[in-house]
Coordinates of C-alpha atoms in Angstrom, one line a residue:
M14 CA 3.1 -6.2 49.2
D15 CA 3.7 -7.7 45.8
R16 CA 7.0 -8.1 44.1
G17 CA 6.6 -4.9 42.0
D18 CA 6.0 -2.7 45.0
K19 CA 9.0 -4.2 46.8
Q20 CA 11.2 -3.6 43.8
Q21 CA 10.0 0.0 43.5
Q22 CA 10.7 0.6 47.2
Q23 CA 14.2 -0.9 46.8
N24 CA 14.9 1.4 43.8
Q25 CA 13.8 4.5 45.8
M26 CA 16.1 3.5 48.8
S27 CA 19.0 3.0 46.5
L28 CA 18.3 6.3 44.8
A29 CA 18.2 8.1 48.1
K30 CA 21.4 6.5 49.2
S31 CA 23.2 7.5 46.0
S32 CA 21.9 11.0 46.3
R33 CA 23.2 11.3 49.9
Q34 CA 26.6 10.0 48.7
R35 CA 26.7 12.6 45.9
Y36 CA 25.7 15.7 47.7
S37 CA 27.9 14.8 50.8
E38 CA 30.9 15.4 48.6
W39 CA 30.1 19.1 47.9
I40 CA 28.0 20.1 50.9
F41 CA 29.4 22.3 53.6
R42 CA 30.5 19.8 56.3
D43 CA 31.5 22.3 58.9
V44 CA 28.1 24.1 59.0
P45 CA 25.2 22.1 60.2
S46 CA 22.2 21.9 57.8
D47 CA 19.0 23.8 58.7
I48 CA 16.6 22.6 56.1
T49 CA 15.9 19.2 54.5
L50 CA 14.4 18.8 51.1
D51 CA 12.6 15.6 49.8
V52 CA 12.8 15.4 46.0
G53 CA 11.7 12.3 44.0
G54 CA 12.7 9.8 46.6
G55 CA 16.0 11.6 47.4
T56 CA 16.7 13.5 50.7
F57 CA 19.0 16.6 50.8
A58 CA 20.2 18.2 54.1
L59 CA 21.1 21.7 53.0
H60 CA 21.2 25.3 54.1
K61 CA 18.5 27.9 53.7
F62 CA 20.7 30.9 52.8
P63 CA 22.3 29.6 49.5
L64 CA 18.9 28.3 48.4
V65 CA 16.8 31.3 49.1
S66 CA 19.3 33.6 47.5
R67 CA 18.7 32.1 44.0
C68 CA 15.5 30.0 44.2
G69 CA 12.3 32.0 44.2
K70 CA 10.1 29.0 45.0
I71 CA 12.1 28.0 48.1
R72 CA 12.3 31.7 49.3
K73 CA 8.5 31.9 49.1
L74 CA 8.0 28.7 51.1
V75 CA 10.4 29.7 53.8
A76 CA 8.8 33.1 54.0
E77 CA 5.4 31.6 54.4
H78 CA 6.6 29.5 57.4
R79 CA 8.8 32.1 59.0
D80 CA 7.0 31.9 62.4
S81 CA 7.1 28.1 62.6
D82 CA 10.7 28.0 61.4
I83 CA 10.2 25.4 58.6
S84 CA 13.0 22.8 58.5
R85 CA 11.6 20.3 55.9
I86 CA 10.3 20.9 52.4
E87 CA 8.9 18.4 50.0
L88 CA 9.2 19.3 46.3
L89 CA 6.5 17.4 44.4
N90 CA 6.7 16.6 40.7
L91 CA 10.1 18.4 40.3
P92 CA 11.1 17.8 36.6
G93 CA 14.1 15.5 36.4
G94 CA 13.8 14.3 39.9
A95 CA 16.8 14.2 42.3
D96 CA 19.4 14.5 39.6
S97 CA 18.0 17.8 38.3
F98 CA 17.7 19.2 41.8
E99 CA 21.3 18.2 42.7
L100 CA 22.5 20.3 39.8
A101 CA 20.4 23.3 40.8
A102 CA 21.6 23.0 44.4
K103 CA 25.2 22.9 43.2
F104 CA 24.6 26.1 41.3
C105 CA 23.1 27.7 44.4
Y106 CA 26.3 26.8 46.4
G107 CA 28.5 28.2 43.6
I108 CA 29.9 24.9 42.6
N109 CA 30.9 24.8 38.9
F110 CA 29.6 22.0 36.6
E111 CA 29.4 21.7 32.9
I112 CA 26.2 22.3 30.9
T113 CA 25.9 19.6 28.2
P114 CA 23.2 18.5 25.8
L115 CA 22.4 15.7 28.2
N116 CA 21.4 18.1 31.1
V117 CA 20.5 21.4 29.5
A118 CA 16.8 20.5 29.1
Q119 CA 16.7 19.4 32.8
L120 CA 18.3 22.7 33.8
C121 CA 15.8 24.7 31.9
C122 CA 12.9 22.9 33.4
V123 CA 14.2 22.8 37.0
S124 CA 15.1 26.4 36.9
D125 CA 11.6 27.3 35.8
Y126 CA 10.1 25.1 38.5
L127 CA 12.3 26.6 41.2
E128 CA 12.0 30.1 39.7
M129 CA 15.7 30.5 39.4
N130 CA 15.5 33.6 37.1
E131 CA 17.0 37.1 36.9
E132 CA 14.4 38.5 39.3
Y133 CA 16.1 36.8 42.3
S134 CA 19.7 36.7 41.1
K135 CA 21.7 38.1 38.3
D136 CA 23.0 35.6 35.8
N137 CA 20.9 32.9 37.3
L138 CA 20.6 29.2 36.3
G139 CA 17.7 29.8 33.9
S140 CA 19.5 32.4 31.8
R141 CA 22.6 30.3 31.7
A142 CA 20.7 27.3 30.4
E143 CA 18.8 29.4 27.9
E144 CA 21.9 30.9 26.5
Y145 CA 23.5 27.5 26.1
L146 CA 20.4 26.2 24.4
E147 CA 20.2 29.1 21.9
T148 CA 23.9 29.6 21.1
I149 CA 25.1 26.0 21.1
I150 CA 22.3 23.4 20.8
C151 CA 20.2 25.1 18.2
K152 CA 23.2 25.5 15.9
N153 CA 24.0 21.8 15.8
L154 CA 21.7 19.0 14.5
E155 CA 23.2 16.1 16.5
M156 CA 23.0 18.1 19.8
S157 CA 19.4 19.1 19.1
V158 CA 18.5 15.4 18.7
E159 CA 20.2 14.6 22.0
V160 CA 18.2 17.4 23.8
L161 CA 15.0 16.1 22.2
Q162 CA 15.7 12.7 23.6
Q163 CA 16.1 14.2 27.1
C164 CA 12.8 16.0 26.7
E165 CA 10.9 12.8 26.5
N166 CA 10.8 12.6 30.3
L167 CA 10.3 16.3 30.8
L168 CA 7.0 16.8 29.0
P169 CA 4.7 18.7 29.1
L170 CA 6.9 21.4 30.8
A171 CA 9.6 21.1 28.1
D172 CA 7.0 21.8 25.5
E173 CA 5.6 24.7 27.4
L174 CA 9.1 26.3 27.6
K175 CA 9.4 25.8 23.8
I176 CA 12.5 23.6 24.2
V177 CA 10.9 20.9 22.0
S178 CA 9.8 23.3 19.3
R179 CA 13.1 25.1 19.1
C180 CA 15.0 21.8 18.8
V181 CA 12.6 20.5 16.1
D182 CA 12.9 23.7 14.0
A183 CA 16.7 23.5 14.4
I184 CA 16.8 19.9 13.2
A185 CA 14.6 20.6 10.2
S186 CA 16.5 23.7 9.1
K187 CA 19.8 22.0 9.5
A188 CA 18.7 19.0 7.5
C189 CA 17.4 21.2 4.8
A190 CA 20.7 23.2 4.7
E191 CA 22.7 20.0 4.6
Q192 CA 20.7 18.9 1.5
I193 CA 21.2 22.2 -0.2
A194 CA 24.9 22.1 0.4
S195 CA 25.1 18.5 -0.8
S196 CA 23.2 19.4 -3.9
F197 CA 25.6 22.2 -4.7
S198 CA 28.6 19.9 -4.2
R199 CA 27.1 17.5 -6.8
L200 CA 26.9 20.2 -9.5
E201 CA 29.4 19.6 -12.3
Y202 CA 30.0 20.6 -15.9
S203 CA 29.3 18.1 -18.7
S204 CA 31.5 17.6 -21.7
S205 CA 29.3 20.1 -23.6
G206 CA 29.9 22.8 -21.0
R207 CA 26.4 22.6 -19.5
L208 CA 25.9 22.5 -15.7
H209 CA 24.2 19.4 -14.4
M210 CA 23.9 17.4 -11.1
S211 CA 25.8 14.2 -10.8
K212 CA 24.0 11.0 -9.8
Q213 CA 24.7 9.4 -6.5
V214 CA 23.2 6.3 -4.9
K215 CA 22.8 7.9 -1.5
C216 CA 22.8 11.6 -0.9
E217 CA 25.5 12.7 1.5
G218 CA 23.2 15.2 3.1
D219 CA 21.0 12.5 4.6
W220 CA 23.3 11.4 7.4
W221 CA 20.8 12.6 9.9
I222 CA 18.4 9.7 9.2
D223 CA 20.1 7.4 11.7
D224 CA 20.2 10.2 14.4
I225 CA 16.5 11.0 14.4
S226 CA 15.5 7.3 14.3
N227 CA 16.2 7.1 18.1
L228 CA 13.5 9.6 19.0
R229 CA 10.2 8.7 20.5
V230 CA 7.4 8.4 18.0
D231 CA 5.6 11.6 18.9
L232 CA 8.7 13.7 18.7
Y233 CA 9.8 11.9 15.5
Q234 CA 6.5 12.9 14.0
R235 CA 7.0 16.5 14.8
V236 CA 10.5 16.5 13.3
I237 CA 9.3 14.9 10.0
M238 CA 6.4 17.3 9.7
A239 CA 8.8 20.3 10.2
M240 CA 11.1 18.8 7.5
K241 CA 8.2 18.6 5.1
C242 CA 7.4 22.3 5.7
R243 CA 11.1 23.2 5.2
G244 CA 11.3 21.4 1.8
V245 CA 13.4 18.4 2.6
R246 CA 13.3 16.0 -0.4
P247 CA 10.5 13.4 -0.4
E248 CA 13.0 10.6 -1.1
S249 CA 14.9 11.6 2.1
I250 CA 11.6 11.6 4.1
G251 CA 10.8 8.2 2.7
A252 CA 14.2 6.8 3.6
S253 CA 13.9 8.1 7.1
L254 CA 10.5 6.5 7.5
M255 CA 11.7 3.1 6.3
N256 CA 14.7 3.3 8.7
Y257 CA 12.5 4.3 11.6
A258 CA 10.0 1.5 10.9
Q259 CA 12.8 -1.1 10.7
K260 CA 14.1 -0.1 14.2
E261 CA 10.7 0.4 15.9
L262 CA 8.8 -2.6 14.5
T263 CA 11.6 -5.2 15.2
R264 CA 12.3 -4.4 18.8
K265 CA 9.9 -7.1 20.1
S266 CA 12.4 -9.8 19.2
S267 CA 14.1 -9.1 22.5
L268 CA 11.0 -10.3 24.4
W269 CA 11.4 -13.9 23.2
N270 CA 13.7 -14.7 26.1
L271 CA 10.9 -14.1 28.6
S272 CA 8.5 -16.7 29.9
N273 CA 5.3 -17.4 27.9
Q274 CA 3.0 -15.6 30.2
Q275 CA 5.2 -12.6 30.6
K276 CA 5.8 -12.5 26.8
A277 CA 2.0 -12.6 26.1
D278 CA 1.3 -9.8 28.6
L279 CA 4.0 -7.5 27.3
L280 CA 3.1 -8.1 23.6
V281 CA -0.6 -7.4 24.2
S282 CA -0.3 -4.5 26.6
N283 CA 2.9 -2.7 25.4
T284 CA 4.5 -3.9 22.2
M285 CA 1.4 -4.3 20.1
E286 CA 0.0 -1.0 21.2
H287 CA 3.3 0.7 20.5
E288 CA 3.7 -0.8 17.1
K289 CA 0.1 0.2 16.2
I290 CA 0.9 3.8 17.0
V291 CA 4.2 3.6 15.0
V292 CA 2.4 2.2 12.0
E293 CA -0.3 4.8 12.0
T294 CA 2.2 7.6 12.5
I295 CA 4.4 6.4 9.6
I296 CA 1.4 6.1 7.3
S297 CA 0.3 9.6 8.1
L298 CA 3.8 10.9 7.3
L299 CA 4.2 9.2 3.9
P300 CA 5.1 11.7 1.2
V301 CA 2.3 12.3 -1.4
E302 CA 4.8 11.9 -4.3
K303 CA 4.8 8.6 -6.0
Q304 CA 7.9 6.3 -5.7
A305 CA 9.2 8.2 -2.7
V306 CA 9.2 4.9 -0.9
P307 CA 9.2 1.4 -2.5
L308 CA 5.8 -0.2 -3.1
S309 CA 7.0 -3.3 -1.2
F310 CA 7.4 -1.1 1.9
L311 CA 3.8 0.2 1.5
F312 CA 2.5 -3.4 1.3
G313 CA 4.6 -4.3 4.4
L314 CA 2.9 -1.4 6.2
L315 CA -0.5 -2.6 5.0
R316 CA 0.1 -6.1 6.4
S317 CA 1.2 -4.6 9.7
A318 CA -1.9 -2.3 9.8
V319 CA -4.2 -5.3 9.1
M320 CA -2.5 -7.4 11.8
L321 CA -2.5 -4.6 14.4
D322 CA -6.1 -3.6 13.6
C323 CA -5.2 0.0 12.8
S324 CA -7.8 2.6 12.2
V325 CA -10.0 2.4 9.1
A326 CA -9.0 5.8 7.9
C327 CA -5.3 4.9 8.1
R328 CA -5.7 1.7 6.1
L329 CA -7.9 3.4 3.4
D330 CA -5.3 6.1 3.0
L331 CA -2.6 3.5 2.6
E332 CA -4.7 1.5 0.1
R333 CA -5.1 4.7 -2.0
K334 CA -1.4 5.2 -2.1
I335 CA -0.8 1.6 -3.2
G336 CA -3.6 1.7 -5.8
S337 CA -2.0 4.7 -7.5
Q338 CA 1.2 2.7 -8.3
L339 CA -0.2 -0.8 -8.5
D340 CA 1.3 -1.5 -11.9
V341 CA 4.8 -2.1 -10.3
A342 CA 3.4 -4.6 -7.7
T343 CA 4.2 -8.3 -7.7
L344 CA 2.1 -11.3 -6.9
D345 CA 3.7 -11.7 -3.5
D346 CA 2.7 -8.2 -2.6
L347 CA -1.0 -8.9 -3.2
L348 CA -1.0 -12.1 -1.1
I349 CA -2.0 -10.5 2.1
P350 CA -2.8 -13.1 4.8
L351 CA -6.2 -12.8 6.6
F352 CA -5.1 -12.5 10.2
R353 CA -8.6 -12.7 11.6
H354 CA -9.6 -16.4 11.9
A355 CA -13.2 -16.0 10.9
G356 CA -13.4 -19.3 8.9
D357 CA -13.2 -17.3 5.7
T358 CA -10.5 -17.2 3.0
L359 CA -6.8 -17.6 3.6
F360 CA -6.0 -14.3 2.0
D361 CA -7.5 -10.8 2.5
V362 CA -9.5 -10.6 -0.7
D363 CA -11.5 -7.5 0.4
T364 CA -8.4 -5.4 0.9
V365 CA -7.1 -6.4 -2.6
H366 CA -10.5 -5.5 -4.1
R367 CA -10.4 -2.0 -2.5
I368 CA -6.9 -1.5 -3.9
L369 CA -8.1 -2.5 -7.4
V370 CA -11.0 -0.1 -7.1
N371 CA -8.6 2.7 -6.3
F372 CA -6.4 1.8 -9.2
S373 CA -9.4 1.7 -11.6
Q374 CA -10.6 5.1 -10.4
Q375 CA -7.1 6.4 -10.9
D376 CA -7.0 4.9 -14.4
D377 CA -10.4 6.5 -15.3
S378 CA -9.1 9.9 -14.3
D379 CA -6.0 9.4 -16.4
E380 CA -8.2 8.4 -19.3
D381 CA -10.3 11.6 -18.9
E382 CA -7.2 13.7 -19.0
L383 CA -5.9 11.9 -22.1
E384 CA -9.2 12.5 -23.8
D385 CA -9.0 16.2 -23.0
D386 CA -5.5 16.3 -24.3
A387 CA -6.5 14.4 -27.5
S388 CA -9.1 17.0 -28.2
V389 CA -6.4 19.6 -28.4
F390 CA -3.6 17.6 -29.9
E391 CA -5.1 15.1 -32.3
S392 CA -2.2 12.8 -33.2
E393 CA -1.7 9.1 -33.1
G394 CA 1.2 8.0 -30.9
P395 CA 2.3 5.1 -28.7
R396 CA 0.0 3.8 -25.9
S397 CA -0.3 6.1 -22.9
P398 CA 1.3 5.0 -19.6
S399 CA -2.1 4.5 -18.1
Q400 CA -3.0 1.9 -20.7
S401 CA 0.3 0.0 -20.3
A402 CA -0.3 0.1 -16.5
L403 CA -3.8 -1.3 -17.0
F404 CA -2.4 -4.2 -19.0
K405 CA 0.2 -5.0 -16.3
V406 CA -2.4 -4.9 -13.6
A407 CA -4.7 -7.1 -15.5
K408 CA -2.0 -9.8 -15.9
L409 CA -1.3 -9.4 -12.2
V410 CA -4.9 -9.9 -11.2
D411 CA -5.2 -13.0 -13.4
N412 CA -2.2 -14.5 -11.6
Y413 CA -3.7 -13.5 -8.2
L414 CA -7.0 -15.2 -9.1
A415 CA -5.2 -18.4 -10.1
E416 CA -3.3 -18.3 -6.7
I417 CA -6.4 -17.9 -4.5
A418 CA -8.7 -20.1 -6.6
P419 CA -7.8 -23.4 -4.9
D420 CA -9.0 -22.0 -1.5
A421 CA -12.0 -24.1 -0.6
N422 CA -13.5 -21.2 1.5
L423 CA -13.3 -18.7 -1.3
K424 CA -16.9 -17.7 -2.2
L425 CA -17.9 -17.3 -5.8
N426 CA -19.0 -13.6 -5.4
K427 CA -15.6 -12.7 -4.0
F428 CA -13.8 -14.4 -6.9
M429 CA -16.0 -12.7 -9.4
V430 CA -15.7 -9.3 -7.9
I431 CA -11.9 -9.4 -8.2
A432 CA -12.1 -10.5 -11.8
E433 CA -14.7 -7.7 -12.6
S434 CA -12.8 -5.0 -10.8
L435 CA -11.0 -4.0 -14.0
P436 CA -12.7 -2.7 -17.2
A437 CA -13.3 -5.0 -20.1
H438 CA -10.6 -3.4 -22.3
A439 CA -7.9 -4.2 -19.7
R440 CA -7.4 -7.8 -21.1
T441 CA -6.5 -8.3 -24.7
V442 CA -6.0 -12.0 -24.1
H443 CA -8.2 -14.0 -21.7
D444 CA -5.9 -17.0 -21.3
G445 CA -4.9 -16.0 -17.7
L446 CA -8.5 -15.5 -16.7
Y447 CA -9.6 -18.8 -18.2
R448 CA -6.8 -20.6 -16.3
A449 CA -8.0 -19.0 -13.0
V450 CA -11.6 -19.9 -13.7
D451 CA -10.6 -23.5 -14.6
I452 CA -8.7 -23.8 -11.3
Y453 CA -11.6 -22.5 -9.4
L454 CA -14.0 -25.0 -11.1
K455 CA -11.6 -27.8 -10.3
A456 CA -11.4 -26.9 -6.6
H457 CA -15.1 -26.2 -6.3
Q458 CA -16.8 -29.2 -8.0
S459 CA -20.0 -28.7 -6.0
L460 CA -20.9 -25.6 -7.9
S461 CA -24.3 -25.6 -9.4
E462 CA -24.9 -25.3 -13.2
S463 CA -26.1 -21.8 -12.9
D464 CA -23.1 -20.7 -10.9
R465 CA -20.8 -22.3 -13.4
K466 CA -22.5 -20.4 -16.2
K467 CA -22.3 -17.2 -14.2
L468 CA -18.5 -17.8 -13.7
C469 CA -17.8 -18.6 -17.3
K470 CA -19.5 -15.4 -18.4
L471 CA -16.4 -13.6 -17.2
I472 CA -14.4 -15.1 -20.1
D473 CA -14.5 -13.7 -23.6
F474 CA -13.8 -17.0 -25.5
Q475 CA -13.1 -15.0 -28.6
K476 CA -10.0 -13.7 -26.9
L477 CA -8.5 -17.1 -26.1
S478 CA -5.3 -18.2 -27.8
Q479 CA -5.3 -21.2 -30.0
E480 CA -3.9 -23.4 -27.3
A481 CA -6.3 -22.2 -24.7
G482 CA -9.2 -22.6 -27.1
A483 CA -8.2 -26.2 -27.8
H484 CA -8.1 -26.9 -24.1
A485 CA -11.4 -25.3 -23.4
A486 CA -13.1 -27.2 -26.2
Q487 CA -12.3 -30.5 -24.4
N488 CA -12.8 -29.1 -20.8
E489 CA -15.6 -31.1 -19.2
R490 CA -15.7 -28.7 -16.3
L491 CA -17.1 -26.0 -18.5
P492 CA -20.9 -25.7 -19.1
L493 CA -22.3 -26.7 -22.4
Q494 CA -23.1 -23.1 -23.4
S495 CA -19.4 -22.2 -23.0
I496 CA -18.2 -25.2 -25.0
V497 CA -20.5 -24.2 -27.9
Q498 CA -19.1 -20.7 -27.8
V499 CA -15.5 -22.1 -27.9
L500 CA -16.3 -24.3 -30.9
Y501 CA -18.0 -21.4 -32.7
F502 CA -15.0 -19.1 -32.3
E503 CA -12.6 -21.9 -33.2
Q504 CA -14.6 -22.4 -36.4
I505 CA -14.5 -18.7 -37.2
R506 CA -10.7 -18.7 -36.6
L507 CA -10.3 -21.7 -38.9
R508 CA -12.4 -20.0 -41.6
N509 CA -10.4 -16.8 -41.4
S510 CA -7.1 -18.6 -41.6
L511 CA -8.3 -20.5 -44.7
C512 CA -9.5 -17.2 -46.4
C513 CA -6.1 -15.7 -45.6
S514 CA -4.3 -18.6 -47.2
Y515 CA -6.4 -18.3 -50.3
N516 CA -5.7 -14.6 -50.6
D517 CA -1.9 -15.0 -50.1
E518 CA -1.2 -18.1 -52.3
D519 CA -3.2 -19.6 -55.1
P520 CA -5.6 -17.9 -57.5
K521 CA -9.1 -17.6 -56.1
P522 CA -11.6 -20.3 -56.8
M523 CA -14.5 -19.6 -59.0
H524 CA -17.0 -19.6 -56.2
H525 CA -15.3 -16.5 -54.7
Q526 CA -15.7 -14.5 -58.0
S527 CA -18.8 -12.6 -56.8
W528 CA -17.0 -11.5 -53.6
R529 CA -14.1 -10.2 -55.7
I530 CA -16.4 -8.4 -58.0
S531 CA -18.4 -6.7 -55.3
S532 CA -15.4 -5.3 -53.6
G533 CA -12.6 -2.9 -54.7
A534 CA -11.5 -1.8 -58.1
L535 CA -12.9 -4.7 -60.1
S536 CA -16.5 -3.6 -59.5
A537 CA -15.5 -0.1 -60.6
A538 CA -14.2 -1.5 -63.9
M539 CA -17.6 -3.2 -64.7
S540 CA -20.4 -1.5 -66.6
P541 CA -23.4 -0.3 -64.5
R542 CA -25.6 -3.0 -66.1
D543 CA -23.2 -5.9 -65.3
N544 CA -22.6 -4.5 -61.8
Y545 CA -26.4 -4.4 -61.1
A546 CA -26.8 -7.9 -62.3
S547 CA -24.0 -9.1 -60.1
L548 CA -25.6 -7.4 -57.0
R549 CA -29.0 -9.1 -57.8
R550 CA -27.2 -12.4 -58.0
E551 CA -25.5 -11.9 -54.7
N552 CA -28.7 -11.0 -53.1
R553 CA -30.4 -14.2 -54.2
E554 CA -27.4 -16.2 -52.9
L555 CA -27.6 -14.5 -49.5
K556 CA -31.3 -15.4 -49.3
L557 CA -30.5 -19.0 -50.0
E558 CA -27.7 -19.0 -47.4
L559 CA -30.1 -17.5 -44.8
A560 CA -32.7 -20.2 -45.5
R561 CA -30.1 -23.0 -45.1
L562 CA -28.9 -21.5 -41.9
R563 CA -32.4 -21.4 -40.5
M564 CA -32.8 -25.1 -41.3
R565 CA -29.5 -25.9 -39.6
L566 CA -30.6 -23.9 -36.6
N567 CA -33.9 -25.9 -36.3
D568 CA -31.9 -29.1 -36.5
L569 CA -29.5 -27.8 -33.8
E570 CA -32.4 -27.0 -31.5
K571 CA -33.8 -30.4 -31.9
E572 CA -30.5 -32.0 -31.2
H573 CA -30.1 -29.8 -28.1
V574 CA -33.3 -31.1 -26.6
C575 CA -32.0 -34.6 -27.0
M576 CA -28.6 -33.7 -25.6
K577 CA -30.3 -32.2 -22.5
R578 CA -32.1 -35.5 -22.0
D579 CA -28.8 -37.4 -22.3
M580 CA -27.1 -35.0 -19.9
A581 CA -29.8 -35.6 -17.3
K582 CA -29.2 -39.4 -17.5
S583 CA -25.4 -39.4 -17.6
N584 CA -22.5 -37.0 -17.1
S585 CA -19.8 -39.3 -18.4
R586 CA -17.2 -38.6 -21.1
K587 CA -19.2 -40.7 -23.6
F588 CA -21.7 -37.8 -23.6
M589 CA -19.0 -35.3 -24.7
S590 CA -17.8 -37.6 -27.5
S591 CA -21.3 -38.1 -28.7
F592 CA -21.9 -34.3 -28.5
S593 CA -18.8 -33.7 -30.7
K594 CA -20.0 -36.2 -33.2
K595 CA -23.4 -34.6 -33.4
I596 CA -21.9 -31.2 -33.9
G597 CA -19.8 -32.6 -36.8
K598 CA -22.9 -34.2 -38.4
L599 CA -24.8 -31.0 -38.2
S600 CA -22.1 -29.2 -40.1
L601 CA -23.2 -25.9 -38.7
F602 CA -20.0 -24.1 -39.5
G603 CA -19.1 -26.1 -42.7
Q604 CA -18.9 -24.9 -46.2
S605 CA -21.9 -25.4 -48.5
S606 CA -21.5 -27.2 -51.8
S607 CA -23.6 -24.6 -53.6
R608 CA -22.6 -21.0 -54.4
G609 CA -23.9 -19.8 -51.1
S610 CA -20.3 -19.7 -49.8
S611 CA -19.6 -16.9 -52.3
S612 CA -21.5 -14.4 -50.2
P613 CA -19.6 -11.5 -48.6
S614 CA -17.7 -12.5 -45.5
R615 CA -19.1 -9.7 -43.4
H616 CA -22.7 -10.9 -44.1
S617 CA -21.8 -14.5 -43.2
H618 CA -20.1 -13.4 -40.0
R619 CA -23.1 -11.4 -39.0
T620 CA -25.4 -14.3 -39.7
D621 CA -23.2 -16.7 -37.7
S622 CA -23.2 -14.3 -34.8
K623 CA -27.0 -14.4 -34.8
V624 CA -26.9 -18.2 -34.9
I625 CA -24.7 -18.5 -31.9
E626 CA -26.6 -15.9 -30.0
R627 CA -29.8 -17.9 -30.5
T628 CA -28.0 -21.1 -29.7
C629 CA -26.6 -19.6 -26.4
A630 CA -30.1 -18.2 -25.6
S631 CA -31.7 -21.6 -26.1
T632 CA -29.2 -23.3 -23.8
D633 CA -30.1 -20.9 -21.0

């Protein structure tokens, strides 16, 4: 016999001894007992007449063995065990005792088991317990919670007798009534004489939150579902869920005093399984309303769900809730550790990607609604909340990418799928994305040239700030194609700034006269003949400019062939300096000494775009 069996036998012996001591105080000592009852490890030497007068079950058993004169009866699976039977026996002997919230559920169940109803005796134990349950317990929220706690060990009989359902309905209705009364107490008149509700940090009608947090998870679930049906506020439901999670998910701290082997066994077999059920239950009970619970609490549940390996449906539901309000998340929220040691990344990138997909789908639906509204109300106003949320999430994603980029095990496709999870218009500035890409290139120096090109295609170099553009122009980790793009857009930016300075300060130079004439009111003031001559002159100048650009492009292609040869021989910094000198000599983006610079800016910009497109295509 192992230690567990010995301990169980000792407990049964002590229970039987205490039962004999209890019933010997009220049993008839002057009349010898004629029947012995074995109940849940306890032995009761009683008398047949008091028992058969009120207990239908014992009366039937005695009647069946009338010829053999039965003297011993074993009552198997009696609800509540020896304690419940002792109360029932006292009632049969006419001994008074008090019915309380702690024993009313036991009395209801044991009276049903022993058939102590009105058929065998008037005003029997069953009717007494039912009356107390209906008139006292169901009128009080705290008492109903106490009875529910007692029902945990009386299932499924307590559920069949509708004790659980009546207590659950009583708790939900009383909580709803408390909130209504509290709302009325908060009504007050403003200075203008209008009736409004005063603001309070915590509603006084939510005092029941601590009471129901002591229930078992299955009964707690039934209470919360009943409260939702009754119309209890989502904020109160959320506060109750947070309080329950805090109590149930931190109880394992008491196990740290056990030995290592005992602690491991208990955590794996009991605590972990219990926490998994609690997390899945709480997720299923979350209100559908946004901001009913803080987003940090949802991320905490998600980490627990990942660690406890909760069901896929449960995690996907939680990820959808998080994605709908991702714009208020922080970087620490997204840094979800990867609890499975599979040699992969440090953080759970796949979960974050699914959250971003949910957010993007939510954003798309919001945009569709906005377009429908715009068709009815065509007016220009401030940016919609969905657009501002998109910008916030884009900044959050860039910071997240920069945080996970140093991970040596982070694959390129996972990095890129996070960066591409948001639409192109989500980023107005690409500085954050460029920073994350640069960190990834620095941490993964073994990337091939094709992978580096693929990664840098994520960046729109035209959306870099001046500081980021200057850094990128000298960044040796970037491929040549990206550096050419950076230099091109930096040249365009410099040209535009120079044009703006001309327009704002000094009178225009003579070589801009044709641009001024061909635009605006000056051309309208000219005669048709002079205007036609001016257009013909501009057309000739554009053709000359196009020819010069073609010559420069040919020179650039020749220089590029040479640079590729140099790159194959050496990757040192001397190559980058020589590349910068060659670009300066080519004067691809410089001003011509002829009147070709007087062509319209829109035509020159379009031509430059064609040049850089051909240049980038040639580098591929």
